[in-house]
Amino acid sequence: MHPSMHPSIHQHLPTPLFAERILQIENNLCESLKILPVPDYVTHVYNPLMYAAQPHCHFVRKYCNSTKPILFLGMNPGPYGMAQTGVPFGEVTLTRDWLGVQGQVGKPLHENPKRPIVGFECTQSEVSGKRFWGFFRNLCTTPETFFKYCYVHNYCPFVYMAETGKNITPPTFPVAQRMPLISLCDASLCEVVRTLQVKVIIGIGRFAQDRASNALQRQGISGIRTEYLMHPSPSNPMANTGDRKSVV
C-alpha cells in the first residue's frame, strides 16, 4: 500500500476538520490555477469558490463531515449551476430547497456580460444539476441519506469562457495550457481522495473517469475503483433519451 493511503492518516480527524481540510485543498488549487496561462480565446475565468464562498463553504461544512467511500467527480462548474451557487451541479432550486444550502453570492473579478452571476436569483435551470440532484432526491429522499457515504466534487473549480459566453472546458485546451492544469488538478484530487478515504470514484462523464484513473496511477495510489456515469448534460445526445436510468 502506498504510504499516502495508510488508513491511520486521516481516520481520526475530528468531524469539522474534514470540511476544513477539503476547503484548504480547494483553496490551494485555486491559488495555483489562477496564475496559469489560458488559451487566447478564453477571455473570462470565474472562480465560484471565491465569489460564492458562502454557499460553497456551507455545502462543504454541512455535508463533508466524515470519510466518504464514494466520490462523484464532475469536470468543472456549469454556467447556471455551480457558477451561480458554488455547489457542484448546483441547480438553484434543488440547491436551495433540497440541499438546504444558502449564502450570499458576489461577482467574479471580471464578469462576462453575457454570463452574469446573479446567484440564487438565477432563473435559468442547470439541466445537468437538475437531473443529477433530482435523481438522488428521488432515490434517497433526504440529502443526509446520500451524503452518509457519498460526496460530490469537481475536478477543476474554475469556469472558462469565450467572449461570446461560450463555455470552454479544460479537455479542449491546447496541450500547452491543458497539461499544467491537469497536473495541478490531478494532485489536488488525490489529496481529496486521501483525506476522505475514498474507495470508489464515479466519474460523471468519461473525462472525469479518465482523469481519476490517471491521477491515481501517477500518484501511486492503488485499491480505488473508478467507474463511469454518463454525463447528464443536454449537450450529450444520449442523456436526452428520456431514460433517466441511462443518465444516472
C-alpha positions as a Python dict, from the first residue, in 0.01 Angstrom:
ca = {
    (1, 'M'): (0, 0, 0),
    (2, 'H'): (122, 348, -87),
    (3, 'P'): (219, 537, 234),
    (4, 'S'): (-22, 819, 149),
    (5, 'M'): (-311, 573, 162),
    (6, 'H'): (-233, 434, 507),
    (7, 'P'): (-570, 429, 686),
    (8, 'S'): (-437, 589, 1006),
    (9, 'I'): (-351, 921, 844),
    (10, 'H'): (-698, 1080, 835),
    (11, 'Q'): (-932, 840, 1011),
    (12, 'H'): (-906, 1023, 1345),
    (13, 'L'): (-975, 1372, 1210),
    (14, 'P'): (-1239, 1548, 1424),
    (15, 'T'): (-1562, 1587, 1226),
    (16, 'P'): (-1529, 1962, 1144),
    (17, 'L'): (-1172, 1915, 1022),
    (18, 'F'): (-1276, 1702, 726),
    (19, 'A'): (-1455, 2004, 581),
    (20, 'E'): (-1177, 2246, 669),
    (21, 'R'): (-917, 2019, 513),
    (22, 'I'): (-1119, 1994, 189),
    (23, 'L'): (-1163, 2371, 180),
    (24, 'Q'): (-788, 2417, 224),
    (25, 'I'): (-711, 2171, -55),
    (26, 'E'): (-951, 2358, -282),
    (27, 'N'): (-807, 2695, -189),
    (28, 'N'): (-453, 2575, -261),
    (29, 'L'): (-563, 2453, -603),
    (30, 'C'): (-733, 2784, -683),
    (31, 'E'): (-422, 2978, -588),
    (32, 'S'): (-216, 2765, -825),
    (33, 'L'): (-466, 2767, -1111),
    (34, 'K'): (-513, 3142, -1116),
    (35, 'I'): (-154, 3204, -1226),
    (36, 'L'): (-163, 2952, -1512),
    (37, 'P'): (-183, 3090, -1867),
    (38, 'V'): (-502, 3010, -2056),
    (39, 'P'): (-569, 2992, -2432),
    (40, 'D'): (-606, 3328, -2605),
    (41, 'Y'): (-971, 3258, -2681),
    (42, 'V'): (-1051, 3225, -2310),
    (43, 'T'): (-1142, 3581, -2216),
    (44, 'H'): (-1308, 3524, -1878),
    (45, 'V'): (-1227, 3295, -1587),
    (46, 'Y'): (-1471, 3256, -1298),
    (47, 'N'): (-1379, 3117, -957),
    (48, 'P'): (-1707, 3040, -776),
    (49, 'L'): (-1513, 2921, -472),
    (50, 'M'): (-1423, 3287, -424),
    (51, 'Y'): (-1730, 3494, -515),
    (52, 'A'): (-1974, 3220, -399),
    (53, 'A'): (-1767, 3128, -95),
    (54, 'Q'): (-2059, 3150, 147),
    (55, 'P'): (-2282, 2884, -11),
    (56, 'H'): (-1981, 2676, -113),
    (57, 'C'): (-1848, 2664, 243),
    (58, 'H'): (-2199, 2598, 371),
    (59, 'F'): (-2222, 2297, 139),
    (60, 'V'): (-1882, 2158, 235),
    (61, 'R'): (-1925, 2209, 608),
    (62, 'K'): (-2277, 2069, 606),
    (63, 'Y'): (-2207, 1753, 409),
    (64, 'C'): (-1834, 1679, 411),
    (65, 'N'): (-1804, 1585, 776),
    (66, 'S'): (-1671, 1229, 766),
    (67, 'T'): (-1491, 982, 544),
    (68, 'K'): (-1672, 922, 214),
    (69, 'P'): (-1627, 582, 48),
    (70, 'I'): (-1789, 705, -276),
    (71, 'L'): (-1684, 1019, -460),
    (72, 'F'): (-1884, 1150, -754),
    (73, 'L'): (-1645, 1354, -969),
    (74, 'G'): (-1757, 1627, -1207),
    (75, 'M'): (-1537, 1812, -1456),
    (76, 'N'): (-1582, 2183, -1382),
    (77, 'P'): (-1868, 2420, -1296),
    (78, 'G'): (-2160, 2480, -1529),
    (79, 'P'): (-2277, 2836, -1602),
    (80, 'Y'): (-2616, 2802, -1435),
    (81, 'G'): (-2519, 2560, -1160),
    (82, 'M'): (-2203, 2583, -956),
    (83, 'A'): (-2108, 2910, -1127),
    (84, 'Q'): (-2417, 3060, -962),
    (85, 'T'): (-2443, 2871, -633),
    (86, 'G'): (-2092, 2745, -552),
    (87, 'V'): (-2223, 2387, -528),
    (88, 'P'): (-2126, 2108, -772),
    (89, 'F'): (-2413, 2055, -1016),
    (90, 'G'): (-2583, 2322, -807),
    (91, 'E'): (-2909, 2389, -988),
    (92, 'V'): (-3062, 2676, -792),
    (93, 'T'): (-3392, 2524, -681),
    (94, 'L'): (-3251, 2188, -571),
    (95, 'T'): (-2952, 2351, -403),
    (96, 'R'): (-3172, 2582, -201),
    (97, 'D'): (-3476, 2365, -135),
    (98, 'W'): (-3338, 2011, -116),
    (99, 'L'): (-2975, 2050, -16),
    (100, 'G'): (-3068, 2341, 209),
    (101, 'V'): (-2763, 2540, 106),
    (102, 'Q'): (-2770, 2918, 108),
    (103, 'G'): (-2547, 3223, 131),
    (104, 'Q'): (-2463, 3548, -38),
    (105, 'V'): (-2308, 3535, -384),
    (106, 'G'): (-2090, 3816, -511),
    (107, 'K'): (-1943, 3886, -854),
    (108, 'P'): (-1640, 3748, -1041),
    (109, 'L'): (-1345, 3983, -1068),
    (110, 'H'): (-1401, 4011, -1444),
    (111, 'E'): (-1761, 3936, -1531),
    (112, 'N'): (-1871, 3850, -1882),
    (113, 'P'): (-2192, 4048, -1950),
    (114, 'K'): (-2320, 3751, -2149),
    (115, 'R'): (-2281, 3523, -1845),
    (116, 'P'): (-2385, 3739, -1548),
    (117, 'I'): (-2366, 3597, -1199),
    (118, 'V'): (-2685, 3654, -1003),
    (119, 'G'): (-2653, 3369, -753),
    (120, 'F'): (-2976, 3224, -620),
    (121, 'E'): (-3172, 3477, -824),
    (122, 'C'): (-3078, 3287, -1140),
    (123, 'T'): (-3396, 3179, -1318),
    (124, 'Q'): (-3234, 2952, -1577),
    (125, 'S'): (-3216, 2593, -1463),
    (126, 'E'): (-2891, 2398, -1490),
    (127, 'V'): (-3018, 2087, -1666),
    (128, 'S'): (-2723, 1868, -1560),
    (129, 'G'): (-2772, 1963, -1196),
    (130, 'K'): (-3147, 1920, -1211),
    (131, 'R'): (-3102, 1570, -1349),
    (132, 'F'): (-2820, 1476, -1112),
    (133, 'W'): (-2959, 1602, -782),
    (134, 'G'): (-3316, 1530, -889),
    (135, 'F'): (-3231, 1164, -938),
    (136, 'F'): (-3075, 1134, -593),
    (137, 'R'): (-3358, 1325, -430),
    (138, 'N'): (-3598, 1067, -570),
    (139, 'L'): (-3368, 779, -478),
    (140, 'C'): (-3253, 888, -132),
    (141, 'T'): (-3539, 1117, -19),
    (142, 'T'): (-3309, 1315, 211),
    (143, 'P'): (-2964, 1465, 144),
    (144, 'E'): (-2837, 1306, 464),
    (145, 'T'): (-2901, 959, 321),
    (146, 'F'): (-2694, 1042, 11),
    (147, 'F'): (-2410, 1210, 198),
    (148, 'K'): (-2377, 936, 458),
    (149, 'Y'): (-2147, 751, 221),
    (150, 'C'): (-2110, 984, -80),
    (151, 'Y'): (-1969, 1322, -170),
    (152, 'V'): (-1958, 1531, -489),
    (153, 'H'): (-1651, 1720, -602),
    (154, 'N'): (-1535, 1892, -921),
    (155, 'Y'): (-1202, 1807, -1078),
    (156, 'C'): (-1143, 2172, -1172),
    (157, 'P'): (-1314, 2454, -978),
    (158, 'F'): (-1286, 2725, -1247),
    (159, 'V'): (-1525, 2826, -1525),
    (160, 'Y'): (-1355, 2919, -1853),
    (161, 'M'): (-1541, 3104, -2127),
    (162, 'A'): (-1501, 3289, -2451),
    (163, 'E'): (-1607, 3650, -2507),
    (164, 'T'): (-1930, 3518, -2660),
    (165, 'G'): (-2012, 3349, -2330),
    (166, 'K'): (-1942, 3004, -2469),
    (167, 'N'): (-1824, 2759, -2205),
    (168, 'I'): (-1467, 2635, -2272),
    (169, 'T'): (-1396, 2306, -2097),
    (170, 'P'): (-1044, 2206, -1985),
    (171, 'P'): (-1024, 1899, -2215),
    (172, 'T'): (-1046, 2130, -2517),
    (173, 'F'): (-745, 2340, -2414),
    (174, 'P'): (-435, 2311, -2632),
    (175, 'V'): (-174, 2078, -2484),
    (176, 'A'): (49, 2364, -2370),
    (177, 'Q'): (-224, 2501, -2144),
    (178, 'R'): (-402, 2174, -2068),
    (179, 'M'): (-117, 1974, -1923),
    (180, 'P'): (-18, 2217, -1641),
    (181, 'L'): (-385, 2242, -1542),
    (182, 'I'): (-422, 1864, -1541),
    (183, 'S'): (-109, 1821, -1331),
    (184, 'L'): (-243, 2055, -1062),
    (185, 'C'): (-595, 1914, -1064),
    (186, 'D'): (-468, 1554, -1055),
    (187, 'A'): (-260, 1622, -745),
    (188, 'S'): (-546, 1806, -575),
    (189, 'L'): (-791, 1525, -649),
    (190, 'C'): (-555, 1275, -488),
    (191, 'E'): (-538, 1490, -175),
    (192, 'V'): (-917, 1485, -157),
    (193, 'V'): (-920, 1108, -206),
    (194, 'R'): (-667, 1057, 73),
    (195, 'T'): (-848, 1287, 313),
    (196, 'L'): (-1190, 1130, 260),
    (197, 'Q'): (-1054, 773, 232),
    (198, 'V'): (-1241, 724, -93),
    (199, 'K'): (-1285, 367, -217),
    (200, 'V'): (-1479, 430, -539),
    (201, 'I'): (-1463, 730, -773),
    (202, 'I'): (-1755, 768, -1012),
    (203, 'G'): (-1661, 1000, -1294),
    (204, 'I'): (-1955, 1196, -1427),
    (205, 'G'): (-1852, 1176, -1790),
    (206, 'R'): (-1556, 997, -1948),
    (207, 'F'): (-1314, 1284, -1893),
    (208, 'A'): (-1367, 1276, -1515),
    (209, 'Q'): (-1327, 898, -1501),
    (210, 'D'): (-1012, 906, -1715),
    (211, 'R'): (-857, 1182, -1509),
    (212, 'A'): (-932, 998, -1185),
    (213, 'S'): (-771, 677, -1316),
    (214, 'N'): (-465, 860, -1445),
    (215, 'A'): (-425, 1073, -1133),
    (216, 'L'): (-433, 770, -904),
    (217, 'Q'): (-181, 589, -1121),
    (218, 'R'): (55, 886, -1134),
    (219, 'Q'): (40, 923, -756),
    (220, 'G'): (97, 551, -699),
    (221, 'I'): (-239, 508, -528),
    (222, 'S'): (-391, 164, -567),
    (223, 'G'): (-701, -13, -441),
    (224, 'I'): (-950, 250, -557),
    (225, 'R'): (-1207, 161, -820),
    (226, 'T'): (-1304, 412, -1086),
    (227, 'E'): (-1640, 394, -1260),
    (228, 'Y'): (-1825, 593, -1524),
    (229, 'L'): (-2161, 768, -1516),
    (230, 'M'): (-2299, 921, -1835),
    (231, 'H'): (-2287, 1297, -1811),
    (232, 'P'): (-2644, 1433, -1779),
    (233, 'S'): (-2570, 1743, -1986),
    (234, 'P'): (-2827, 1829, -2257),
    (235, 'S'): (-2531, 1860, -2496),
    (236, 'N'): (-2491, 1483, -2463),
    (237, 'P'): (-2746, 1328, -2704),
    (238, 'M'): (-2758, 1003, -2506),
    (239, 'A'): (-2868, 1198, -2198),
    (240, 'N'): (-3175, 1331, -2375),
    (241, 'T'): (-3345, 999, -2445),
    (242, 'G'): (-3586, 1033, -2156),
    (243, 'D'): (-3447, 725, -1980),
    (244, 'R'): (-3318, 861, -1650),
    (245, 'K'): (-3155, 530, -1559),
    (246, 'S'): (-2929, 562, -1860),
    (247, 'V'): (-2813, 903, -1737),
    (248, 'V'): (-2774, 849, -1364),
}
